[in-house]
Amino acid sequence: MKLLVIGSGGREHALAWCLAKTDGLQKVFVAPGNAGTAGERQLENVNITDLDALADFAEEEKVSLTVVGPEAALAAGIVNVFRARGLKIFGPTREAAQLESSKDFAKRFMARHNIPTARFATFSNQAAAHAYVDQQGAPIVIKADGLAAGKGVVVAATLIEAHAAIDRMLPEPTALLPDGANAARVVIEEFLEGEEASFIVMVDGKDVLPLASSQDHKRIGDGDTGPNTGGMGAYSPALVVTPEVHARTMREIILPTVRGMAAEGIPYTGFLYAGLMIGRDGSVKTVEFNCRLGDPETQPILMRLKSDLLTLLEHAVAGRLDQVEAIWDRRVALGVVLAAANYPDTPRTGDAISGLPKASEDSYVFHAGTIEQDGQIVTSGGRVLCVTTLGDNIKQAQKRAYNTIIGIHFDGMQYRHDIGQRALNR
């Protein structure tokens, strides 16, 4: 049996690594992959990104199942292309992926189906957006409507920050777009108080299988300071997702979303990620939807998965998720992202990486922005590595991760020193 994982980041390395554990598996192709997947036994990088060419490759190699990692491929319609060719693939269609590819679509969908979320308004007109922000005041949240690799969100503490975000996300109008209109759009939301968590499930169109909970750390600096990033680290399980919060999330957010998409003629299949804001009273609101596994949440979540991932995926593709369950390691997993110099603004590439440790039963370094160049592994993106460890508790997992990081080096390497601290504080 051959499998195909689409993508090149840490999430895809973790997916391929986890799938390669399946007994009797011949090979996992990763397209295009990275230096980490290139060095793995049973994994093989494939330098293809064109959707039709990927479908051709899957046909030629008789790939049994394809799993899509990144949001861009989903928004471009890779699932539509593969399904039209009769190829098995796990992910949402282009139409269903609008839950992530358009924040305006997602917010309007939630409003139609009474799914709890922040109040919002959408603008393509710069002047109208500025006027709305002045009316609402700060703090306030400004979001680019389309895909932005997890970096299109500004939580503005002041009106100055909010107006600057609008200017950046909505370019000046042109002669072709008069009266302040713009092809781009921003969604402006009320600021929500509470603690964030990541709630990821598998969906087969009607049934849902929840994965282990996790908590991401978005901002670049310790103590949640600095600009938002694609994610600087995560741990699983998230203590803030109590059994009550879990049940409420399924009842008020996940199941209404799956049923709502089906009712609108856009059945949802694939991984579905709900970013939650959990209030002190246990209430939950949807910050955003992602139509794929989170990164870096995937790395600690899959470190804890004891079930065979391929079995879960096969049940999902066959529409039989109600007949399977996921078994989890009782231990805590924690991942710390090592980022390139100047990330997230203009990450530097080409820095040589040294000191990469061998994998062990409770420690693994997943690659993201890496390539092999003249026999040396070098940085090729903003988030470079995710050092992921298991421990009997959050403190032990944290200690193992940071002890592992001590031996790794590349020029300009930056990382947070407090991943998991929220759990320790609780």
Short mmCIF file of C-alpha atoms in Angstrom, two decimals:
data_model
loop_
_atom_site.label_atom_id
_atom_site.label_comp_id
_atom_site.label_asym_id
_atom_site.label_seq_id
_atom_site.Cartn_x
_atom_site.Cartn_y
_atom_site.Cartn_z
CA MET A 1 0.00 0.00 0.00
CA LYS A 2 1.19 3.49 -0.91
CA LEU A 3 -0.01 6.78 0.61
CA LEU A 4 0.45 10.41 -0.37
CA VAL A 5 0.70 13.40 1.98
CA ILE A 6 0.36 16.86 0.40
CA GLY A 7 2.51 19.63 1.90
CA SER A 8 5.96 20.58 3.12
CA GLY A 9 5.62 21.73 6.73
CA GLY A 10 5.89 20.32 10.22
CA ARG A 11 2.27 19.16 10.14
CA GLU A 12 2.98 17.10 7.00
CA HIS A 13 6.18 15.63 8.48
CA ALA A 14 4.18 14.53 11.52
CA LEU A 15 1.38 13.08 9.36
CA ALA A 16 3.80 11.11 7.19
CA TRP A 17 5.79 9.94 10.23
CA CYS A 18 2.61 8.73 11.92
CA LEU A 19 1.26 6.99 8.81
CA ALA A 20 4.60 5.23 8.26
CA LYS A 21 3.97 3.26 11.48
CA THR A 22 1.22 1.26 9.74
CA ASP A 23 2.12 -2.43 9.38
CA GLY A 24 2.64 -3.59 5.81
CA LEU A 25 2.86 -0.10 4.38
CA GLN A 26 5.06 0.11 1.30
CA LYS A 27 5.72 3.85 1.14
CA VAL A 28 4.46 7.31 2.08
CA PHE A 29 5.09 9.93 -0.59
CA VAL A 30 5.28 13.55 0.57
CA ALA A 31 4.71 16.30 -1.99
CA PRO A 32 6.86 18.30 -1.92
CA GLY A 33 8.16 17.47 1.59
CA ASN A 34 11.21 18.89 3.36
CA ALA A 35 14.65 17.80 4.56
CA GLY A 36 13.09 15.90 7.47
CA THR A 37 10.80 13.79 5.32
CA ALA A 38 13.67 13.25 2.85
CA GLY A 39 15.70 11.57 5.58
CA GLU A 40 12.97 9.27 6.88
CA ARG A 41 12.81 5.56 6.16
CA GLN A 42 9.63 4.67 4.23
CA LEU A 43 9.10 8.29 3.22
CA GLU A 44 9.91 9.72 -0.21
CA ASN A 45 9.68 13.33 -1.32
CA VAL A 46 7.99 14.11 -4.62
CA ASN A 47 8.70 17.52 -6.16
CA ILE A 48 5.19 18.13 -7.51
CA THR A 49 2.76 20.89 -6.53
CA ASP A 50 0.45 21.20 -9.55
CA LEU A 51 -2.93 19.65 -8.69
CA ASP A 52 -3.47 17.76 -11.94
CA ALA A 53 0.13 16.50 -11.88
CA LEU A 54 -0.40 15.26 -8.31
CA ALA A 55 -3.52 13.38 -9.43
CA ASP A 56 -1.53 11.90 -12.35
CA PHE A 57 1.15 10.79 -9.91
CA ALA A 58 -1.41 9.20 -7.56
CA GLU A 59 -2.87 7.25 -10.48
CA GLU A 60 0.51 6.13 -11.81
CA GLU A 61 1.77 5.00 -8.39
CA LYS A 62 -1.59 3.43 -7.44
CA VAL A 63 -1.75 5.51 -4.27
CA SER A 64 -4.43 4.08 -1.95
CA LEU A 65 -5.19 7.31 -0.08
CA THR A 66 -4.09 10.94 -0.15
CA VAL A 67 -4.14 13.23 2.89
CA VAL A 68 -4.00 17.00 2.43
CA GLY A 69 -2.04 19.10 4.90
CA PRO A 70 -2.05 22.80 3.87
CA GLU A 71 -5.01 25.10 3.41
CA ALA A 72 -3.86 26.54 0.06
CA ALA A 73 -4.23 23.20 -1.74
CA LEU A 74 -7.70 22.72 -0.26
CA ALA A 75 -8.80 26.22 -1.27
CA ALA A 76 -7.46 25.56 -4.78
CA GLY A 77 -9.70 22.49 -5.06
CA ILE A 78 -7.34 19.52 -4.81
CA VAL A 79 -10.13 17.36 -3.33
CA ASN A 80 -12.40 18.23 -6.25
CA VAL A 81 -9.65 17.27 -8.74
CA PHE A 82 -8.88 13.93 -7.07
CA ARG A 83 -12.52 12.95 -6.60
CA ALA A 84 -13.28 13.71 -10.25
CA ARG A 85 -10.63 11.13 -11.11
CA GLY A 86 -12.03 8.54 -8.66
CA LEU A 87 -9.03 8.89 -6.31
CA LYS A 88 -9.45 8.52 -2.54
CA ILE A 89 -8.53 11.71 -0.69
CA PHE A 90 -9.25 13.07 2.78
CA GLY A 91 -10.09 16.74 3.00
CA PRO A 92 -12.87 19.22 2.27
CA THR A 93 -13.84 20.31 -1.23
CA ARG A 94 -13.05 23.81 -2.44
CA GLU A 95 -16.61 24.84 -1.58
CA ALA A 96 -16.46 23.43 1.96
CA ALA A 97 -12.97 24.87 2.51
CA GLN A 98 -14.49 28.35 2.36
CA LEU A 99 -14.92 27.95 6.13
CA GLU A 100 -11.22 28.82 6.21
CA SER A 101 -10.48 30.47 2.87
CA SER A 102 -13.06 33.21 3.52
CA LYS A 103 -13.53 34.55 7.02
CA ASP A 104 -16.57 36.44 5.78
CA PHE A 105 -18.15 33.18 4.54
CA ALA A 106 -17.41 31.52 7.90
CA LYS A 107 -18.86 34.37 9.95
CA ARG A 108 -22.02 34.56 7.87
CA PHE A 109 -22.39 30.77 8.04
CA MET A 110 -22.10 30.88 11.84
CA ALA A 111 -24.67 33.65 12.01
CA ARG A 112 -27.11 31.61 9.89
CA HIS A 113 -26.74 28.55 12.11
CA ASN A 114 -26.57 30.29 15.50
CA ILE A 115 -23.02 29.10 16.19
CA PRO A 116 -21.49 31.25 18.95
CA THR A 117 -18.84 33.67 17.72
CA ALA A 118 -17.80 37.31 18.06
CA ARG A 119 -19.89 40.13 16.60
CA PHE A 120 -18.48 41.20 13.24
CA ALA A 121 -18.74 43.39 10.17
CA THR A 122 -17.07 42.97 6.76
CA PHE A 123 -15.61 45.81 4.68
CA SER A 124 -14.02 46.31 1.28
CA ASN A 125 -14.17 50.08 1.67
CA GLN A 126 -11.25 51.59 3.57
CA ALA A 127 -13.10 54.68 4.79
CA ALA A 128 -16.06 52.62 6.04
CA ALA A 129 -13.72 50.25 7.88
CA HIS A 130 -11.91 53.13 9.58
CA ALA A 131 -15.22 54.72 10.58
CA TYR A 132 -16.47 51.44 12.04
CA VAL A 133 -13.33 51.02 14.15
CA ASP A 134 -13.67 54.59 15.47
CA GLN A 135 -17.26 53.81 16.41
CA GLN A 136 -16.46 50.50 18.13
CA GLY A 137 -13.22 51.46 19.90
CA ALA A 138 -10.34 49.24 20.99
CA PRO A 139 -9.33 46.55 21.70
CA ILE A 140 -10.68 45.16 18.44
CA VAL A 141 -9.69 42.38 16.01
CA ILE A 142 -8.87 42.97 12.32
CA LYS A 143 -8.74 39.93 10.01
CA ALA A 144 -7.82 39.61 6.34
CA ASP A 145 -10.69 37.83 4.63
CA GLY A 146 -8.61 35.30 2.66
CA LEU A 147 -5.84 32.84 3.50
CA ALA A 148 -2.88 34.39 5.30
CA ALA A 149 -0.94 31.39 6.69
CA GLY A 150 -2.12 32.12 10.22
CA LYS A 151 -0.71 35.67 10.14
CA GLY A 152 -3.64 37.67 8.79
CA VAL A 153 -5.01 38.57 12.22
CA VAL A 154 -4.22 41.67 14.25
CA VAL A 155 -5.51 41.94 17.81
CA ALA A 156 -5.34 45.71 18.06
CA ALA A 157 -4.99 47.08 21.58
CA THR A 158 -5.31 50.67 20.35
CA LEU A 159 -7.13 52.52 17.59
CA ILE A 160 -3.77 53.41 16.04
CA GLU A 161 -2.93 49.70 15.66
CA ALA A 162 -6.39 48.97 14.26
CA HIS A 163 -6.21 51.71 11.63
CA ALA A 164 -2.71 50.61 10.62
CA ALA A 165 -3.96 47.04 10.15
CA ILE A 166 -6.80 48.23 7.93
CA ASP A 167 -4.39 50.30 5.80
CA ARG A 168 -2.15 47.25 5.39
CA MET A 169 -4.92 44.75 4.59
CA LEU A 170 -7.01 47.06 2.38
CA PRO A 171 -4.81 48.78 -0.22
CA GLU A 172 -5.68 52.24 -1.49
CA PRO A 173 -8.55 52.31 -4.02
CA THR A 174 -7.65 52.65 -7.70
CA ALA A 175 -9.32 54.16 -10.74
CA LEU A 176 -10.71 50.71 -11.51
CA LEU A 177 -12.25 50.48 -8.03
CA PRO A 178 -13.78 53.90 -7.32
CA ASP A 179 -15.44 55.26 -4.20
CA GLY A 180 -13.03 53.58 -1.83
CA ALA A 181 -14.03 50.07 -2.96
CA ASN A 182 -11.45 47.30 -2.93
CA ALA A 183 -11.04 43.76 -4.23
CA ALA A 184 -9.72 42.78 -0.79
CA ARG A 185 -11.90 42.57 2.32
CA VAL A 186 -11.39 42.72 6.06
CA VAL A 187 -13.53 41.24 8.79
CA ILE A 188 -13.60 43.36 11.94
CA GLU A 189 -14.63 41.58 15.14
CA GLU A 190 -15.26 42.39 18.74
CA PHE A 191 -12.44 41.44 21.08
CA LEU A 192 -13.26 38.30 23.07
CA GLU A 193 -12.06 37.75 26.64
CA GLY A 194 -10.99 34.30 27.74
CA GLU A 195 -8.48 31.55 27.03
CA GLU A 196 -7.93 30.06 23.58
CA ALA A 197 -7.73 26.38 22.75
CA SER A 198 -7.67 24.25 19.61
CA PHE A 199 -10.46 21.74 19.05
CA ILE A 200 -9.81 19.46 16.06
CA VAL A 201 -12.08 16.71 14.76
CA MET A 202 -12.31 14.33 11.80
CA VAL A 203 -15.52 14.57 9.77
CA ASP A 204 -16.91 12.13 7.19
CA GLY A 205 -19.80 14.28 6.01
CA LYS A 206 -22.15 13.37 8.84
CA ASP A 207 -20.27 11.80 11.76
CA VAL A 208 -17.48 13.31 13.84
CA LEU A 209 -14.45 11.85 15.65
CA PRO A 210 -12.83 14.32 18.07
CA LEU A 211 -9.04 14.31 18.34
CA ALA A 212 -7.11 15.13 21.50
CA SER A 213 -7.43 18.74 22.63
CA SER A 214 -4.49 21.11 22.37
CA GLN A 215 -3.46 24.69 23.03
CA ASP A 216 -1.43 26.76 20.59
CA HIS A 217 0.82 29.75 21.35
CA LYS A 218 0.39 32.27 18.54
CA ARG A 219 2.47 35.29 19.46
CA ILE A 220 6.18 35.43 18.79
CA GLY A 221 7.35 36.38 22.30
CA ASP A 222 7.26 34.99 25.81
CA GLY A 223 4.19 35.92 27.78
CA ASP A 224 2.13 36.24 24.59
CA THR A 225 3.87 39.39 23.38
CA GLY A 226 4.68 40.63 19.90
CA PRO A 227 2.99 39.92 16.57
CA ASN A 228 0.89 36.89 15.71
CA THR A 229 2.61 34.01 13.92
CA GLY A 230 1.57 30.71 12.41
CA GLY A 231 2.19 29.23 15.87
CA MET A 232 5.25 29.07 18.13
CA GLY A 233 4.38 25.89 20.02
CA ALA A 234 1.58 23.77 21.41
CA TYR A 235 0.81 21.09 23.94
CA SER A 236 -1.81 18.36 24.34
CA PRO A 237 -4.10 17.81 26.14
CA ALA A 238 -5.31 21.35 26.92
CA LEU A 239 -6.40 21.53 30.55
CA VAL A 240 -8.78 24.37 29.77
CA VAL A 241 -10.85 21.96 27.65
CA THR A 242 -12.64 20.32 30.55
CA PRO A 243 -15.21 17.54 29.93
CA GLU A 244 -17.90 20.20 30.21
CA VAL A 245 -16.19 22.49 27.68
CA HIS A 246 -15.65 19.50 25.38
CA ALA A 247 -19.33 18.54 25.49
CA ARG A 248 -20.43 22.14 24.99
CA THR A 249 -18.10 22.59 22.00
CA MET A 250 -19.44 19.47 20.32
CA ARG A 251 -23.05 20.46 21.02
CA GLU A 252 -22.88 24.19 20.19
CA ILE A 253 -20.14 24.43 17.55
CA ILE A 254 -18.94 21.22 15.89
CA LEU A 255 -22.19 19.32 15.30
CA PRO A 256 -24.17 22.42 14.19
CA THR A 257 -21.35 23.19 11.73
CA VAL A 258 -21.34 19.70 10.20
CA ARG A 259 -25.14 19.60 10.01
CA GLY A 260 -25.30 23.17 8.68
CA MET A 261 -22.84 22.48 5.88
CA ALA A 262 -24.80 19.35 4.88
CA ALA A 263 -28.07 21.30 4.97
CA GLU A 264 -26.59 23.93 2.64
CA GLY A 265 -25.56 21.26 0.15
CA ILE A 266 -21.85 21.46 0.99
CA PRO A 267 -21.18 18.30 3.01
CA TYR A 268 -17.96 18.62 4.98
CA THR A 269 -15.31 15.90 4.99
CA GLY A 270 -11.79 16.20 6.35
CA PHE A 271 -10.14 17.61 9.43
CA LEU A 272 -12.04 20.52 10.98
CA TYR A 273 -10.30 22.85 13.44
CA ALA A 274 -12.32 25.17 15.63
CA GLY A 275 -10.28 27.81 17.40
CA LEU A 276 -12.10 28.34 20.68
CA MET A 277 -12.31 31.23 23.11
CA ILE A 278 -13.30 29.80 26.48
CA GLY A 279 -14.81 32.22 28.97
CA ARG A 280 -14.37 32.08 32.72
CA ASP A 281 -17.95 30.85 32.97
CA GLY A 282 -17.19 27.89 30.67
CA SER A 283 -18.88 29.44 27.66
CA VAL A 284 -17.30 28.79 24.26
CA LYS A 285 -17.16 30.97 21.16
CA THR A 286 -15.62 30.25 17.76
CA VAL A 287 -12.60 32.41 17.01
CA GLU A 288 -12.07 30.84 13.58
CA PHE A 289 -12.35 27.67 11.55
CA ASN A 290 -9.45 25.94 9.84
CA CYS A 291 -10.17 23.19 7.33
CA ARG A 292 -7.12 21.09 8.18
CA LEU A 293 -4.99 20.03 11.09
CA GLY A 294 -3.31 22.85 12.98
CA ASP A 295 0.41 23.45 12.87
CA PRO A 296 2.06 23.12 15.40
CA GLU A 297 -0.85 21.36 17.18
CA THR A 298 -0.52 18.30 14.92
CA GLN A 299 2.92 17.41 16.21
CA PRO A 300 2.01 16.92 19.91
CA ILE A 301 -1.42 15.48 19.04
CA LEU A 302 0.03 12.76 16.81
CA MET A 303 2.80 12.03 19.34
CA ARG A 304 -0.03 10.98 21.67
CA LEU A 305 -2.05 8.93 19.16
CA LYS A 306 -1.90 5.21 19.92
CA SER A 307 -4.48 4.15 17.34
CA ASP A 308 -3.45 3.46 13.75
CA LEU A 309 -3.94 6.75 11.89
CA LEU A 310 -4.54 5.03 8.54
CA THR A 311 -7.42 3.03 10.04
CA LEU A 312 -9.07 6.24 11.23
CA LEU A 313 -8.60 7.86 7.81
CA GLU A 314 -9.97 4.86 5.95
CA HIS A 315 -13.10 4.89 8.10
CA ALA A 316 -13.48 8.62 7.48
CA VAL A 317 -13.18 8.32 3.69
CA ALA A 318 -15.68 5.44 3.72
CA GLY A 319 -18.19 7.43 5.81
CA ARG A 320 -17.88 5.10 8.79
CA LEU A 321 -16.36 7.30 11.50
CA ASP A 322 -19.13 6.18 13.87
CA GLN A 323 -17.54 2.70 13.87
CA VAL A 324 -14.09 3.67 15.16
CA GLU A 325 -12.52 5.49 18.10
CA ALA A 326 -9.13 7.02 18.78
CA ILE A 327 -6.96 5.85 21.68
CA TRP A 328 -4.56 8.32 23.26
CA ASP A 329 -1.37 8.08 25.30
CA ARG A 330 -2.17 9.30 28.81
CA ARG A 331 1.02 11.38 28.79
CA VAL A 332 1.37 15.03 27.85
CA ALA A 333 3.02 16.03 24.56
CA LEU A 334 4.60 19.43 24.04
CA GLY A 335 6.13 21.01 20.94
CA VAL A 336 8.37 24.09 20.73
CA VAL A 337 8.86 25.77 17.36
CA LEU A 338 12.33 26.97 16.41
CA ALA A 339 11.91 29.89 14.02
CA ALA A 340 14.24 31.63 11.58
CA ALA A 341 15.84 35.01 12.07
CA ASN A 342 13.43 37.90 11.36
CA TYR A 343 10.35 35.66 11.56
CA PRO A 344 7.44 36.43 11.17
CA ASP A 345 8.06 39.52 9.00
CA THR A 346 10.90 38.62 6.61
CA PRO A 347 12.35 35.26 7.69
CA ARG A 348 15.93 34.67 6.63
CA THR A 349 16.75 31.43 4.81
CA GLY A 350 19.91 29.50 4.05
CA ASP A 351 21.29 29.21 7.61
CA ALA A 352 22.96 25.85 8.32
CA ILE A 353 21.36 23.72 11.06
CA SER A 354 23.54 21.68 13.41
CA GLY A 355 23.03 19.47 16.46
CA LEU A 356 19.87 17.70 15.35
CA PRO A 357 19.37 14.82 17.82
CA LYS A 358 18.37 11.27 17.05
CA ALA A 359 14.72 10.45 17.64
CA SER A 360 13.71 8.54 20.74
CA GLU A 361 10.49 7.03 22.06
CA ASP A 362 9.57 10.26 23.85
CA SER A 363 11.28 12.92 21.71
CA TYR A 364 11.09 13.83 18.03
CA VAL A 365 12.18 16.83 15.97
CA PHE A 366 9.75 17.51 13.15
CA HIS A 367 11.02 19.57 10.22
CA ALA A 368 9.09 22.41 8.61
CA GLY A 369 11.16 25.08 6.82
CA THR A 370 14.19 22.96 5.91
CA ILE A 371 15.93 21.78 2.73
CA GLU A 372 19.10 19.82 2.05
CA GLN A 373 21.77 21.83 0.26
CA ASP A 374 25.22 20.44 -0.61
CA GLY A 375 24.86 17.74 2.03
CA GLN A 376 23.84 20.23 4.73
CA ILE A 377 20.37 20.85 6.16
CA VAL A 378 19.59 24.57 5.99
CA THR A 379 16.63 26.82 6.83
CA SER A 380 14.12 27.48 4.06
CA GLY A 381 11.16 29.08 5.82
CA GLY A 382 9.93 30.98 8.85
CA ARG A 383 9.15 28.10 11.16
CA VAL A 384 12.06 25.71 10.84
CA LEU A 385 11.67 22.87 13.37
CA CYS A 386 9.26 21.70 16.06
CA VAL A 387 10.93 19.91 18.99
CA THR A 388 8.21 17.62 20.37
CA THR A 389 8.40 15.53 23.53
CA LEU A 390 6.28 13.33 25.78
CA GLY A 391 6.23 13.49 29.58
CA ASP A 392 4.21 12.16 32.49
CA ASN A 393 3.09 15.74 33.10
CA ILE A 394 3.39 19.14 31.45
CA LYS A 395 6.47 20.09 33.47
CA GLN A 396 8.37 16.96 32.46
CA ALA A 397 7.45 17.31 28.77
CA GLN A 398 8.46 20.98 28.88
CA LYS A 399 11.81 20.19 30.50
CA ARG A 400 12.59 17.49 27.93
CA ALA A 401 11.77 19.79 25.04
CA TYR A 402 13.96 22.64 26.24
CA ASN A 403 16.81 20.29 27.13
CA THR A 404 16.67 18.95 23.57
CA ILE A 405 16.77 22.47 22.13
CA ILE A 406 20.06 23.23 23.91
CA GLY A 407 22.00 21.12 21.38
CA ILE A 408 20.36 22.53 18.23
CA HIS A 409 21.75 25.60 16.51
CA PHE A 410 21.31 27.80 13.45
CA ASP A 411 22.13 31.49 13.18
CA GLY A 412 19.27 33.72 14.27
CA MET A 413 17.32 30.86 15.84
CA GLN A 414 14.46 32.16 17.98
CA TYR A 415 11.86 30.41 20.11
CA ARG A 416 9.60 30.95 23.06
CA HIS A 417 10.76 29.81 26.48
CA ASP A 418 7.28 29.41 27.99
CA ILE A 419 5.39 26.89 25.87
CA GLY A 420 3.00 25.08 28.20
CA GLN A 421 3.20 27.75 30.87
CA ARG A 422 -0.55 28.37 30.79
CA ALA A 423 -1.11 24.78 31.86
CA LEU A 424 1.44 25.09 34.65
CA ASN A 425 -0.20 28.31 35.81
CA ARG A 426 -3.53 26.55 36.07
#
